[in-house]
Coordinates of C-alpha atoms and ligand atoms in Angstrom, one line a residue:
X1 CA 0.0 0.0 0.0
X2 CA 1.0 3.9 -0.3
X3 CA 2.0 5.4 2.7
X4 CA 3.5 8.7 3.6
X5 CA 6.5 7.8 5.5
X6 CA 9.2 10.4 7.8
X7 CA 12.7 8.6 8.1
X8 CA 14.1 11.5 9.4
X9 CA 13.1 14.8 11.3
X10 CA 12.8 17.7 9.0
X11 CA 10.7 20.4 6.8
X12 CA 7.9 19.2 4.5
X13 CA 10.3 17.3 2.0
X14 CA 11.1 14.6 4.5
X15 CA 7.5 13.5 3.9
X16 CA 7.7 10.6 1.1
X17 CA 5.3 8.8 -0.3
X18 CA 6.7 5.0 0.3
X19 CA 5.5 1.4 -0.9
X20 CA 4.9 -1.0 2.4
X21 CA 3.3 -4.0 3.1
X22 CA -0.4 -3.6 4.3
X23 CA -0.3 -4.2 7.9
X24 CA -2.1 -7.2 9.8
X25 CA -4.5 -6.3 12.6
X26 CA -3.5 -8.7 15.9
X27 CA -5.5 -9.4 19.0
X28 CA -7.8 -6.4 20.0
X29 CA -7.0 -4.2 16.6
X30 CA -8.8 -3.6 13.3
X31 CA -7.7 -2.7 10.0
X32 CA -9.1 0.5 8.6
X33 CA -9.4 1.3 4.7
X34 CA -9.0 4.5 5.0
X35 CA -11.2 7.0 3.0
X36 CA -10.4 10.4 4.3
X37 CA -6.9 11.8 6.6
X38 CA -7.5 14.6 8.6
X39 CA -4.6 17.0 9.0
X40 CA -3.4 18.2 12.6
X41 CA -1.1 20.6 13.7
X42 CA 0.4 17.7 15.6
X43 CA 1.8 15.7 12.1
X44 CA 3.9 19.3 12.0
X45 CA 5.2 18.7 15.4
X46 CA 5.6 15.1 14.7
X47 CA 7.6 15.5 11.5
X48 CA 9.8 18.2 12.5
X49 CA 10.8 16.2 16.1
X50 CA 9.5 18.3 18.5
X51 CA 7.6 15.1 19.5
X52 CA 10.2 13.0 18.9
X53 CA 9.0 9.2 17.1
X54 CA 11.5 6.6 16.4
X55 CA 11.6 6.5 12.4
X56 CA 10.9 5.3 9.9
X57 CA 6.9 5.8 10.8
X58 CA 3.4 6.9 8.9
X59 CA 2.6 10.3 10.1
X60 CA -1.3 10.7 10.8
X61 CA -3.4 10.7 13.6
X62 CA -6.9 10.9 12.4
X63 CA -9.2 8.9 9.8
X64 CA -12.7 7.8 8.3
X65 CA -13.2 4.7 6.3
X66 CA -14.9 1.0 6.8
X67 CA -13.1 -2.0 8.7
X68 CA -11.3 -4.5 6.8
X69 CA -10.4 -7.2 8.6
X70 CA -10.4 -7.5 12.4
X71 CA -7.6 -9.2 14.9
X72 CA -8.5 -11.8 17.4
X73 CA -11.4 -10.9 20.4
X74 CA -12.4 -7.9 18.8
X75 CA -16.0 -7.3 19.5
X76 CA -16.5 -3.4 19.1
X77 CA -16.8 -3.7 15.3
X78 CA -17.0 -5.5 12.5
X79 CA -15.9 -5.9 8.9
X80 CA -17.7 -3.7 6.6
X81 CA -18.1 -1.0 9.8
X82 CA -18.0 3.0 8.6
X83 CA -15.8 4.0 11.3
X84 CA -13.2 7.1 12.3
X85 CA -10.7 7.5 14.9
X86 CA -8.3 9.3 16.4
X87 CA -4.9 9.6 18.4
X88 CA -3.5 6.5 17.1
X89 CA -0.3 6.9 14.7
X90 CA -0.8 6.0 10.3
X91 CA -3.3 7.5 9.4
X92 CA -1.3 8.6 6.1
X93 CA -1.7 5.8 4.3
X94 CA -4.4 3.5 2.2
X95 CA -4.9 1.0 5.3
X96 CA -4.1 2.1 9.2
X97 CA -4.1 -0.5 11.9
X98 CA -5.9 0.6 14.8
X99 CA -7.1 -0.7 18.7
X100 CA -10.6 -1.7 17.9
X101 CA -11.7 0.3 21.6
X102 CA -10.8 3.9 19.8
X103 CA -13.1 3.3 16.9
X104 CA -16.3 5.3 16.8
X105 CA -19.3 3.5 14.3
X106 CA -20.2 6.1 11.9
X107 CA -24.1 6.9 12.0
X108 CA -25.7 6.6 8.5
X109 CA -26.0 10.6 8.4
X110 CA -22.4 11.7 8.9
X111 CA -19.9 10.7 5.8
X112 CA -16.3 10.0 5.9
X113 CA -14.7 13.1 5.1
X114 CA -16.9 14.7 8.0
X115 CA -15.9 11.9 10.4
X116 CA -12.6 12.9 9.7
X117 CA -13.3 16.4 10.4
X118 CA -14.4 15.8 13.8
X119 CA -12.1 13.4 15.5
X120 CA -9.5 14.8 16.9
X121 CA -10.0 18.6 16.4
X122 CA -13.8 18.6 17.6
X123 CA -13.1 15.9 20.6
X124 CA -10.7 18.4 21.8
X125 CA -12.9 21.5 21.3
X126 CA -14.9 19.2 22.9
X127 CA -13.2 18.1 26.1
X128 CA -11.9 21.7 26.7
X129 CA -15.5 23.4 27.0
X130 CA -16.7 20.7 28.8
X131 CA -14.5 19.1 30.6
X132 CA -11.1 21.0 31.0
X133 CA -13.0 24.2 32.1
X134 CA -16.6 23.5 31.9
X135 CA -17.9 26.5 30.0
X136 CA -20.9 28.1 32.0
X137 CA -24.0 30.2 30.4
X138 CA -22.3 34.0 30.9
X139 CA -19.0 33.9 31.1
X140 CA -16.5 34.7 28.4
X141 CA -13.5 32.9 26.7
X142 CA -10.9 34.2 25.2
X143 CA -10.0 31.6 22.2
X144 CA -6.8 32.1 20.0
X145 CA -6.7 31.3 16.8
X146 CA -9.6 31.1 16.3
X147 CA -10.6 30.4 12.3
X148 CA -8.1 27.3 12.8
X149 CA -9.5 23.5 12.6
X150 CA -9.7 23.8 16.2
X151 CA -10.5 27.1 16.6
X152 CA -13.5 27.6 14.5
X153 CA -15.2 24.1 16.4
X154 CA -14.4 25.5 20.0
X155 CA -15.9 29.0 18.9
X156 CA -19.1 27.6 18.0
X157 CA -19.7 24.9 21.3
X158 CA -18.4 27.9 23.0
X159 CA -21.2 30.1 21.7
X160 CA -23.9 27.1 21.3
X161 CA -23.0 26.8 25.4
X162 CA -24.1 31.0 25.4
X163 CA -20.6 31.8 26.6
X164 CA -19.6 35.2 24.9
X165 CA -16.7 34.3 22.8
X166 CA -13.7 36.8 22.3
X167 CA -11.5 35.2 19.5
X168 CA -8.2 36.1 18.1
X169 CA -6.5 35.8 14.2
X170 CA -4.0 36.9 12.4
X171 CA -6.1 38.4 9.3
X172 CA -9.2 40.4 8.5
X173 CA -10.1 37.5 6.4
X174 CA -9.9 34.9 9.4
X175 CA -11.4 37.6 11.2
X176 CA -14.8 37.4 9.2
X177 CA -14.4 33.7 9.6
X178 CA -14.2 33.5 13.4
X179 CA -17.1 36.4 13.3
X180 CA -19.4 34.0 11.4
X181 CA -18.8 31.1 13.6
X182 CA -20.5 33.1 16.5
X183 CA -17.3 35.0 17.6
X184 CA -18.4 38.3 20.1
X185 CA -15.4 40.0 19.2
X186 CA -12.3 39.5 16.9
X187 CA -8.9 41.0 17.8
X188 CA -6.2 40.6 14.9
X189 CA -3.6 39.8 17.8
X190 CA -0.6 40.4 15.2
X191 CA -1.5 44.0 14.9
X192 CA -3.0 45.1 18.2
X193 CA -2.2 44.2 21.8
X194 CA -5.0 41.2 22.9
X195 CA -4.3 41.4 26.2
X196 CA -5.4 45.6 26.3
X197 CA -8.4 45.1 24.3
X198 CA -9.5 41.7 26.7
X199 CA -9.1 44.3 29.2
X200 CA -11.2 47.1 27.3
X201 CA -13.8 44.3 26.2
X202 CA -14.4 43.3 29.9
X203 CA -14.3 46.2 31.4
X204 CA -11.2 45.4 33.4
X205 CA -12.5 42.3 34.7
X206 CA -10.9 40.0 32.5
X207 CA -12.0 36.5 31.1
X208 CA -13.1 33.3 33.0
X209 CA -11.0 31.2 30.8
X210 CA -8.4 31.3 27.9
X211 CA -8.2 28.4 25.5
X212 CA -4.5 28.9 24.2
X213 CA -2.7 26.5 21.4
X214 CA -0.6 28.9 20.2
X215 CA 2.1 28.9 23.3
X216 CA 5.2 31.2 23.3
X217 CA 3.7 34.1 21.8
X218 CA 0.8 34.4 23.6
X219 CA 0.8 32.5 26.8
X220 CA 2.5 35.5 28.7
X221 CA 0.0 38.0 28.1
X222 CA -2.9 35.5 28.0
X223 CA -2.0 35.3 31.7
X224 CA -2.7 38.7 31.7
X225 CA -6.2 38.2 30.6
X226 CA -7.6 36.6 33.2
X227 CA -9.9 37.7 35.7
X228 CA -8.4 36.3 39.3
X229 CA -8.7 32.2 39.5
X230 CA -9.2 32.2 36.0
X231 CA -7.9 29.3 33.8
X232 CA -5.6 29.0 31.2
X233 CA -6.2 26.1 29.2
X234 CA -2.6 25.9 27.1
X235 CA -3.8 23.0 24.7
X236 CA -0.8 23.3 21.9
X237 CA 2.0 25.5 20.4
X238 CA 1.8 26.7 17.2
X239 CA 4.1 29.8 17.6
X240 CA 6.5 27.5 19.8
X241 CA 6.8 26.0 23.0
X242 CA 6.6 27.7 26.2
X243 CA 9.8 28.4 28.1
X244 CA 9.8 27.4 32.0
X245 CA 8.6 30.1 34.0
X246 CA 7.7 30.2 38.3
X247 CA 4.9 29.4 39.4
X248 CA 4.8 32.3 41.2
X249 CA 3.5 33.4 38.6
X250 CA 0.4 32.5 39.2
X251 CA 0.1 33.8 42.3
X252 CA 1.1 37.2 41.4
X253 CA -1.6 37.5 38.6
X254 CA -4.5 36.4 40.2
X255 CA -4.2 32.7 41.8
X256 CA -4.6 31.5 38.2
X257 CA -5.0 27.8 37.2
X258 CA -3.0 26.6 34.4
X259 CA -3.2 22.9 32.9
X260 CA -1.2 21.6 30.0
X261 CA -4.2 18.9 28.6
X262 CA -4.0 16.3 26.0
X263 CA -6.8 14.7 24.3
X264 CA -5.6 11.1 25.7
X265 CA -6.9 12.1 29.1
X266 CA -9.7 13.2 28.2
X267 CA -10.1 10.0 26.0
X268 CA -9.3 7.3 28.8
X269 CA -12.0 4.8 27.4
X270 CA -14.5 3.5 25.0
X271 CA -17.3 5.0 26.6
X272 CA -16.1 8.8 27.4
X273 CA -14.7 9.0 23.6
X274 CA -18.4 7.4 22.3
X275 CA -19.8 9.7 24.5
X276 CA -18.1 12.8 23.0
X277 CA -18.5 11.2 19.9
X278 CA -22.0 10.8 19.8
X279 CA -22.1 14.6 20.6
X280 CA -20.4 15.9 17.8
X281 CA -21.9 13.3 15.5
X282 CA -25.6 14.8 16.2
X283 CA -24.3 18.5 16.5
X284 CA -23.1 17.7 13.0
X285 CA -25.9 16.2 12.0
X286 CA -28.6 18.7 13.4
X287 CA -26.8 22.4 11.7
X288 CA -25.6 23.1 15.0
X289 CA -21.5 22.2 14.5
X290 CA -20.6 23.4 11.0
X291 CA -17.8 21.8 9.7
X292 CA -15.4 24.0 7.4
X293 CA -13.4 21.8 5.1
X294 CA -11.2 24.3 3.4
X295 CA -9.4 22.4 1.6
X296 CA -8.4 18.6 0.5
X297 CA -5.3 17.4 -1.0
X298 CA -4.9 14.0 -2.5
X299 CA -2.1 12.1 0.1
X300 CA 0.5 12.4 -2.1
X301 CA 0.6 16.4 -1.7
X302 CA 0.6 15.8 1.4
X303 CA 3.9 18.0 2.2
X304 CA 1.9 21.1 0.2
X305 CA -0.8 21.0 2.9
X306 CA 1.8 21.2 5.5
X307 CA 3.5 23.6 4.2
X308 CA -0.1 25.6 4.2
X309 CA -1.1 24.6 7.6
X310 CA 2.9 26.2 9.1
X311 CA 2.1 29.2 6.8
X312 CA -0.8 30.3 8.3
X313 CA -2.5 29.5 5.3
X314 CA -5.2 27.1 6.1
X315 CA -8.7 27.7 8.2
X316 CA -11.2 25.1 9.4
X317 CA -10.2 21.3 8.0
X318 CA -7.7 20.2 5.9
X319 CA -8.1 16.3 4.5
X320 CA -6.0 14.6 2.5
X321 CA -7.1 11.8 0.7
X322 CA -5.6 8.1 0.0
Ligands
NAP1 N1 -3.8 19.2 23.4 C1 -4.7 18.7 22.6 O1 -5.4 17.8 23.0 C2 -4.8 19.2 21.2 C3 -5.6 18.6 20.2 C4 -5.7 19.1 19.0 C5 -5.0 20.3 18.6 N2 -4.2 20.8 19.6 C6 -3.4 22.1 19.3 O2 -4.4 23.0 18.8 C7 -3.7 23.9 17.9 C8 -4.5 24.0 16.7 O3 -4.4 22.8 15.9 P1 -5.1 22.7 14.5 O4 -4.8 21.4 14.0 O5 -6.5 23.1 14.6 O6 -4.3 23.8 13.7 P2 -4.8 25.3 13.2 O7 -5.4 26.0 14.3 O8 -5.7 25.1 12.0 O9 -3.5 25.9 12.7 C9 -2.6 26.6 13.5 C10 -3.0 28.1 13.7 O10 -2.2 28.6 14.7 C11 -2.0 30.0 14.5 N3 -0.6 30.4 14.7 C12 -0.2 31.4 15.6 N4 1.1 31.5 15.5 C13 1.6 30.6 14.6 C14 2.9 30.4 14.1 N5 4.0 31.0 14.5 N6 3.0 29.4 13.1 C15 1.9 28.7 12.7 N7 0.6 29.0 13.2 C16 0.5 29.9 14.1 C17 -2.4 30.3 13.1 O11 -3.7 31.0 13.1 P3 -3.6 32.6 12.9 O12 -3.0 32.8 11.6 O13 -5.0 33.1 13.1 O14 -2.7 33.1 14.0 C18 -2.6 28.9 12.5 O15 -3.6 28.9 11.5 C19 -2.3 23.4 17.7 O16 -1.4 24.0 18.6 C20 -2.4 21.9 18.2 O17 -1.3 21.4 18.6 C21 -4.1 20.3 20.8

């Protein structure tokens, strides 16, 4: 089968498109044909080493597509299952071995390239309104980047949870983006200090929680934003990672709460990931999640939509396809 392979750390061109054998499933796996790849920020982080992964290995941790074969005791599904997953390495490839527990059934209304739209960027917008900080009727957010994949889904639970939602991008055209996702207000945090206009926007108060994936630029003066015991959800880093800093810190700007989550945790087993699952699935279904799949690449361009996602370039989704 194809597969796009990294055999060593490095930019985009490491990515190559590689012959391999198509993998058995064993005892407690399935073997996924894989119809649609959803693209993560993490598959940048993955390729360039900053999570370091012994190599050669097939970058990818999201998919959609139907159940090929199945290992030994696996009762969760079935050949012939529509099914999509996420969190386990390989997705960039025709066929993806994965543990038959983190596969979610498909209902007959959601298609492939949606199921892969959802997995892993949704179940974290997901866990983070509702389970990281529980998101209460009233109080405001302060999401970053917010016309990314994961940006655009946690504006709208956000919202559809009647938070007010202040959202940050780098462009007037992300801007109108976030706005139409249900967005209060939109600060173009490249050009104007967030952290004054949070300020301005809540009358000095500050916010009751900041959802932050972009890290070293922002993480200082999204500290800044929060009213006192506010929490700083730091979910990624897009502009780099956070240096070490003391905890004092925290103290000094308002006994603030910080956690550093991972969608693992919030994924320990089959029933909290169906759970979420089943959320997003009927959110899909019933208009009130809009999915915005900007863009699909066949797998073979897959270092071009990499190269788009670094730049800045993409909003909502990106898929690649097999
Ligand atoms: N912890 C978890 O469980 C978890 C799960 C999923 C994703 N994440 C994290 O969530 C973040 C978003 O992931 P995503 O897949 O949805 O990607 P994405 O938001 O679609 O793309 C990243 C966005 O980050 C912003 N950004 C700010 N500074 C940047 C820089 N120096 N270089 C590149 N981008 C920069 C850009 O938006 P602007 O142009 O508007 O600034 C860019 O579009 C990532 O940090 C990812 O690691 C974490």
């Amino acid at each position: 089968m194809k597969a796009i392979r990294v055999h060593k750390p490095g930019g985009p061109e490491v990515l190559i498109l590689d012959e391999i054998p198509i993998p058995e499933p064993k005892a407690g796996e399935a073997r996924v044909k894989i119809d649609a790849i959803g693209l993560n920020y993490v598959d940048i982080y993955q390729r360039t080493g900053l999570y370091p992964l012994p190599t050669p290995f097939t970058l990818g941790m999201e998919g959609a597509g139907v159940v090929d074969a199945v290992g030994d005791g696996v009762t969760e599904v079935k050949k012939g299952d529509r099914v999509a997953y996420s969190m386990v390495l390989g997705s960039y490839a025709e066929y993806a071995i994965v543990p038959a527990w983190k596969l979610a059934p498909l209902p007959a209304n959601v298609d492939a390239h949606s199921a892969a739209a959802l997995m892993l960027q949704g179940m974290t917008a997901h866990y983070l309104t509702h389970s990281t900080y529980a998101l209460q009727p009233g109080q405001t957010a302060l999401i970053h980047a917010a016309a990314g994949g994961v940006g655009l889904l946690l504006v709208q639970i956000a919202k559809n949870l009647d938070a007010t939602v202040i959202g940050t991008v780098s462009t007037e055209a992300k801007a109108a983006l976030a706005k139409e996702a249900g967005a209060d207000h939109v600060i173009l945090y490249t050009q104007t200090d967030f952290a004054a206009e949070v300020k301005k926007l809540t009358e000095g108060h500050g916010v009751h929680v900041v959802y932050d994936s972009v890290g070293q630029s922002t993480f200082a003066k999204s500290l800044d934003c929060l009213r006192p015991r506010g929490y700083l959800a730091l979910f990624g880093q897009s502009g780099g990672p956070v240096a070490p800093f003391d905890p004092g810190i925290l103290a000094a700007k308002g006994s603030l709460f910080l956690t550093r989550p991972s969608l693992n945790h919030y994924t320990l087993d089959r029933a909290e990931l169906l759970q979420r699952a089943a959320d997003l699935f009927a959110w899909t279904a019933s208009g009130k999640l809009k999915l915005r799949i900007e863009k699909t690449f066949p797998m073979s361009e897959a270092a071009e939509a990499q190269r788009q996602m670094e730049a800045r370039k993409t909003t909502g989704k990106v898929l690649l396809i097999p």
